[in-house]
CSV table of C-alpha atoms in Angstrom, one decimal:
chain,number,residue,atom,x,y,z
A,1,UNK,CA,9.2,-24.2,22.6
A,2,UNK,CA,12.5,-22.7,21.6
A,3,UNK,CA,12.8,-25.3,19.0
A,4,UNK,CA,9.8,-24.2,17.3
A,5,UNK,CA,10.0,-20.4,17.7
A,6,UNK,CA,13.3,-21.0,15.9
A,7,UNK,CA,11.8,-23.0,13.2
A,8,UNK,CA,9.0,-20.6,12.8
A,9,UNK,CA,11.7,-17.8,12.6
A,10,UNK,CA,13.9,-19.5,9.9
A,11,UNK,CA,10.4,-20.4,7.6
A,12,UNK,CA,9.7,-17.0,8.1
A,13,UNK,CA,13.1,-16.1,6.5
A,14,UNK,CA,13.0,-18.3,4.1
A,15,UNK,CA,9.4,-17.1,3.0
A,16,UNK,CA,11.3,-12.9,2.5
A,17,UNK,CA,13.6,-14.6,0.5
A,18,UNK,CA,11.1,-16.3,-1.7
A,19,UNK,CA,8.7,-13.1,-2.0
A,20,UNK,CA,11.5,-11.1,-2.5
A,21,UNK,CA,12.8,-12.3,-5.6
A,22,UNK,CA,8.9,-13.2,-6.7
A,23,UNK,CA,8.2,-9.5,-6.3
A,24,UNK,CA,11.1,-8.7,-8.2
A,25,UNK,CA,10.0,-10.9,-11.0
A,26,UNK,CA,6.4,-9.7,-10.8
A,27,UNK,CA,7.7,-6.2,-11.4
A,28,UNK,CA,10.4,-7.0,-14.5
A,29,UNK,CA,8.3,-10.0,-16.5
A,30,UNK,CA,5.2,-9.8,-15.6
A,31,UNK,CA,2.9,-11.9,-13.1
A,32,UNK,CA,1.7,-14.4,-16.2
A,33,UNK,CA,5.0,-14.3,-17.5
A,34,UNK,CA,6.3,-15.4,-14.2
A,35,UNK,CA,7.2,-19.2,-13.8
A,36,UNK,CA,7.4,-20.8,-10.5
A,37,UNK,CA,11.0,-22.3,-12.2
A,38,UNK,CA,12.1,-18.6,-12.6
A,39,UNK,CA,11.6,-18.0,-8.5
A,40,UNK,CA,13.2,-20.6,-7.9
A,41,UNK,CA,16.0,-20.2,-10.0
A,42,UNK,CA,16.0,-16.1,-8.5
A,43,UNK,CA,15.4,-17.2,-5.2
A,44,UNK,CA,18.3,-20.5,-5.1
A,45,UNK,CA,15.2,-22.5,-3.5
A,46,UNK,CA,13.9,-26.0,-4.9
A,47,UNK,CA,10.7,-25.8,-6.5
A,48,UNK,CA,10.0,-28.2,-3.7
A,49,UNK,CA,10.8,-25.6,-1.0
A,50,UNK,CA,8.7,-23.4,-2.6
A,51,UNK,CA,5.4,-25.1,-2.3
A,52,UNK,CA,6.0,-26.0,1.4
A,53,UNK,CA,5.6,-22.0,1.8
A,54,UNK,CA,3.2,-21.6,-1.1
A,55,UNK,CA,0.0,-23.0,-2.8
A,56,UNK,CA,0.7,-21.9,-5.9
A,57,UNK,CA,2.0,-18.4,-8.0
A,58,UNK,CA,-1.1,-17.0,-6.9
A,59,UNK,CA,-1.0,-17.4,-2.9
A,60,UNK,CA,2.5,-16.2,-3.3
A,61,UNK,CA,1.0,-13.5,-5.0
A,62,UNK,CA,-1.5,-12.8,-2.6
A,63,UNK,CA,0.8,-13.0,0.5
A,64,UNK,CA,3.3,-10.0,-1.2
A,65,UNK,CA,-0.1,-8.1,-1.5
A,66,UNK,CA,-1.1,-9.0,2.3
A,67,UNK,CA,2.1,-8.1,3.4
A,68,UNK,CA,2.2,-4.6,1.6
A,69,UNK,CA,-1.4,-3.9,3.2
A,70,UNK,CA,-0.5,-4.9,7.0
A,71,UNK,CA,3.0,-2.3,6.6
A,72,UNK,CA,0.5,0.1,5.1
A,73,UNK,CA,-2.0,-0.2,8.1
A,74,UNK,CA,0.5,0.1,10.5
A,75,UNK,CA,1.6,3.4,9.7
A,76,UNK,CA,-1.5,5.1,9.2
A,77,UNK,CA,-2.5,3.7,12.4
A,78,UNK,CA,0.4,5.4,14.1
A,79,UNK,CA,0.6,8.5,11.9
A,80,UNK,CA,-3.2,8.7,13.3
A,81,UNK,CA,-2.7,8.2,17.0
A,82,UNK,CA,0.6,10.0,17.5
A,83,UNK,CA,-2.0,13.0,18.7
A,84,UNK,CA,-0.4,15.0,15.9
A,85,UNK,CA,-2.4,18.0,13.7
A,86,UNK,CA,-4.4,17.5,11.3
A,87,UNK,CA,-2.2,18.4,8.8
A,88,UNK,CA,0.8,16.8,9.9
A,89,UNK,CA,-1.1,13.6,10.2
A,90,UNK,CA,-1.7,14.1,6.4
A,91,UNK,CA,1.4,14.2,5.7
A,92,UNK,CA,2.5,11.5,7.3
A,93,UNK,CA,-0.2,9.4,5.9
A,94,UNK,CA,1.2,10.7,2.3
A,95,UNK,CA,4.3,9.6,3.8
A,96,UNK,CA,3.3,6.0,4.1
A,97,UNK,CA,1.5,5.6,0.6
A,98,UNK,CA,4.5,7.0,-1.3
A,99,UNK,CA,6.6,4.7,1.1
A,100,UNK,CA,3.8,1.6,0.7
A,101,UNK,CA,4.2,2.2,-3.5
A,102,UNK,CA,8.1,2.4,-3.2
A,103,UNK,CA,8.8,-0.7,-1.1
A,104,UNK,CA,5.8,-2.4,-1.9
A,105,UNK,CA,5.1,-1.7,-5.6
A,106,UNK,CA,3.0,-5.0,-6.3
A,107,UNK,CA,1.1,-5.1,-3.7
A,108,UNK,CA,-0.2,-1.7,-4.6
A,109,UNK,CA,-0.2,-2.4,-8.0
A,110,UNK,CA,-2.7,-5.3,-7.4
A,111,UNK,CA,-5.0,-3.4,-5.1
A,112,UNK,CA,-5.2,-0.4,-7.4
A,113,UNK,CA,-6.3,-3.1,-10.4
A,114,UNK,CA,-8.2,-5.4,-7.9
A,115,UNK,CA,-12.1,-5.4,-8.9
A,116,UNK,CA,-14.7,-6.2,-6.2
A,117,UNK,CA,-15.1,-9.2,-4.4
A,118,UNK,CA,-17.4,-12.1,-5.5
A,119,UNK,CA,-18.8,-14.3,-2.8
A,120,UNK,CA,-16.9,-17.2,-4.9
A,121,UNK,CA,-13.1,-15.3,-4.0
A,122,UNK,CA,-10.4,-17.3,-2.3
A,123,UNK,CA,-9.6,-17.0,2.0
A,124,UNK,CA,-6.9,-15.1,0.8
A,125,UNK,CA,-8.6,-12.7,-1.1
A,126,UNK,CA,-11.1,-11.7,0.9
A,127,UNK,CA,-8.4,-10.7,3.9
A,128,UNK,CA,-6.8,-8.8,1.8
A,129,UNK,CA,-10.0,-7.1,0.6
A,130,UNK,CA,-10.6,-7.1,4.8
A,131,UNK,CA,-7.5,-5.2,5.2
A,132,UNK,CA,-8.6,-2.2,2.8
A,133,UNK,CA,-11.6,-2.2,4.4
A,134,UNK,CA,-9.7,-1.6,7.4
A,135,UNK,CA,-7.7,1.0,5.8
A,136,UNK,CA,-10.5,3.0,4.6
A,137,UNK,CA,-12.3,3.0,8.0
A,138,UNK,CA,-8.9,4.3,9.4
A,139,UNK,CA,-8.7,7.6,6.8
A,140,UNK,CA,-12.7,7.3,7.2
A,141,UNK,CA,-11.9,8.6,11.1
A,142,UNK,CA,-9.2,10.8,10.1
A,143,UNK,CA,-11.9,12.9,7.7
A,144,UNK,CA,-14.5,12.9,10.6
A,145,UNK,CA,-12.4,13.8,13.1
A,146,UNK,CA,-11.3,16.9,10.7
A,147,UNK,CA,-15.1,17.6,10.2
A,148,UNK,CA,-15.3,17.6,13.9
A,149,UNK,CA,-12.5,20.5,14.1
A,150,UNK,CA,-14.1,22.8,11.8
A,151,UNK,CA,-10.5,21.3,9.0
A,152,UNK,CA,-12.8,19.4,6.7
A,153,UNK,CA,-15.7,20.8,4.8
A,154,UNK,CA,-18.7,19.5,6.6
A,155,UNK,CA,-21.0,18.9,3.1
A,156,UNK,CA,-17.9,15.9,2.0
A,157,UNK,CA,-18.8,12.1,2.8
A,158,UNK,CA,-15.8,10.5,4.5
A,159,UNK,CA,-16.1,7.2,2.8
A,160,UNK,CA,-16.6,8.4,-0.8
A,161,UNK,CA,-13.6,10.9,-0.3
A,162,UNK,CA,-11.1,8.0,1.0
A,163,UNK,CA,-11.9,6.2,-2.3
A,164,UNK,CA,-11.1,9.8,-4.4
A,165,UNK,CA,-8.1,10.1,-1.6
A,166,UNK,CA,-6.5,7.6,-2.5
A,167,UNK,CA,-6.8,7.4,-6.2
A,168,UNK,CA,-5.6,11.3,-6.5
A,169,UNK,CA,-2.7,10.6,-4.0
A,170,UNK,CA,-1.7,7.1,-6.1
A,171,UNK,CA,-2.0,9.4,-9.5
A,172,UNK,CA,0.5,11.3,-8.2
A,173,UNK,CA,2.8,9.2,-6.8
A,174,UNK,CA,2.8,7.8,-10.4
A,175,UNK,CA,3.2,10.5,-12.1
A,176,UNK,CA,6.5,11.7,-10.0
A,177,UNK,CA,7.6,8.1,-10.7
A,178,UNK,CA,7.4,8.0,-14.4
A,179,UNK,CA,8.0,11.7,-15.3
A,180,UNK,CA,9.4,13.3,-12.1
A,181,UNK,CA,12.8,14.0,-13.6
A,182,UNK,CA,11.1,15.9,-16.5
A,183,UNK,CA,8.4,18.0,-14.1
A,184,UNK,CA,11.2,18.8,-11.7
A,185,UNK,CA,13.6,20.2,-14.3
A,186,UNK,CA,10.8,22.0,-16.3
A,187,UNK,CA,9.6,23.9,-13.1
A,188,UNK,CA,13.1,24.3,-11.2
A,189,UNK,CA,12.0,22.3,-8.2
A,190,UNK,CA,13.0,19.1,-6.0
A,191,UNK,CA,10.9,15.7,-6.7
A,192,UNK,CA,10.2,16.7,-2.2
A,193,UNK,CA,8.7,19.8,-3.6
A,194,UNK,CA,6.9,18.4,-6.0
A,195,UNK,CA,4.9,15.9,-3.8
A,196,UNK,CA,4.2,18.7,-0.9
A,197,UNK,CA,2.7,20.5,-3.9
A,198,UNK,CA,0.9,18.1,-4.8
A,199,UNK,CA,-0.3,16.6,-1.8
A,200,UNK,CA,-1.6,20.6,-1.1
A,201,UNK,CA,-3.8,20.6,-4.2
A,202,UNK,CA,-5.3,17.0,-3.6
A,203,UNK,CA,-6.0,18.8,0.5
A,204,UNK,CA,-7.4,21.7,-0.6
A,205,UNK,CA,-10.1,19.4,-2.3
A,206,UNK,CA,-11.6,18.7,0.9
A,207,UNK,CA,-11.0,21.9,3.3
A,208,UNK,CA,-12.9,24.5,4.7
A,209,UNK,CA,-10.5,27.0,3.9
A,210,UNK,CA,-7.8,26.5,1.0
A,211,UNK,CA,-4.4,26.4,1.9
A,212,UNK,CA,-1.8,28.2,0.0
């Protein structure tokens, strides 16, 4: 038994490594672009190593995504039941999507671009279209239970605001990512301000009464 826990902890290492420096290559050439000769040449592992993790460019792709999505999931779920506020639970739930887009770039990337699933999709696929499912029921409870404290108008549908949720929050964290520096200079504030500001206006969308 402590033979194989050990194996299963070194593969497990060995499989960082690889998505590590596949990520990385994702992000500076470009998934087509990417050759399955370039990680291995990144990551100093054989293309014969690779495979023994990995189907293929695309399950490796996949997996990054998958991974991305479970860190994700985890921190909403505790931002959700550390019996905060409501509004510090929205925060921290900011907190973890500006986190998830920072450490996990691709993987957001992917499920930002992904289109709907098709009976005909891989295993793989469809977990990882599982897992937002999961994710959306999560914020889906976090909007109900604000309707249920008077927070949250009571005429918005929880589902249909995740979805705009989530693209207004992702807008953001791209736009503070590709012209931060300039917005922060322009209006004399920090990139922290910024982003409380911004996660304000995206709240105020969906509250009783607008916050200032």
């Amino acid at each position: 038994m402590a033979n194989e826990n050990r194996k299963e902890l070194i593969a497990a290492i060995h499989k960082e490594q690889i998505m590590k420096a596949a990520e990385q290559l994702f992000l500076t050439k470009g998934y087509r672009q990417t050759t399955i000769d370039d990680i291995s040449a990144a990551s100093s592992y054989s293309r014969r190593t690779i495979y023994a993790y990995f189907l293929n460019k695309e399950d490796l792709l996949y997996q990054i995504v998958e991974k991305g999505l479970h860190l994700l999931k985890d921190e909403i779920e505790q931002a959700l039941y550390n019996n905060q506020d409501f509004f510090i639970t929205y925060q921290n739930i900011c907190k973890a999507m500006n986190r998830y887009q920072n450490e996990c770039p691709i993987s957001m990337e992917q499920v930002n671009h992904s289109q709907p699933i098709h009976t005909s999709e891989s295993a793989s696929m469809k977990h990882i279209y599982e897992l937002g499912n999961e994710i959306n029921q999560l914020l889906v409870h976090f909007l109900e239970l604000g309707q249920q404290q008077g927070i949250v108008r009571k005429d918005m549908i929880p589902l249909l605001s995740v979805y705009i949720l989530w693209s207004s929050i992702s807008s953001l964290l791209t736009l503070v990512q590709t012209k931060g520096n300039y917005i922060t200079k322009a209006c004399s504030i920090s990139e922290e301000e910024l982003l409380d500001y911004g996660y304000n206006q995206i709240l105020n969308s969906i509250l009783e009464t607008k916050r200032s």
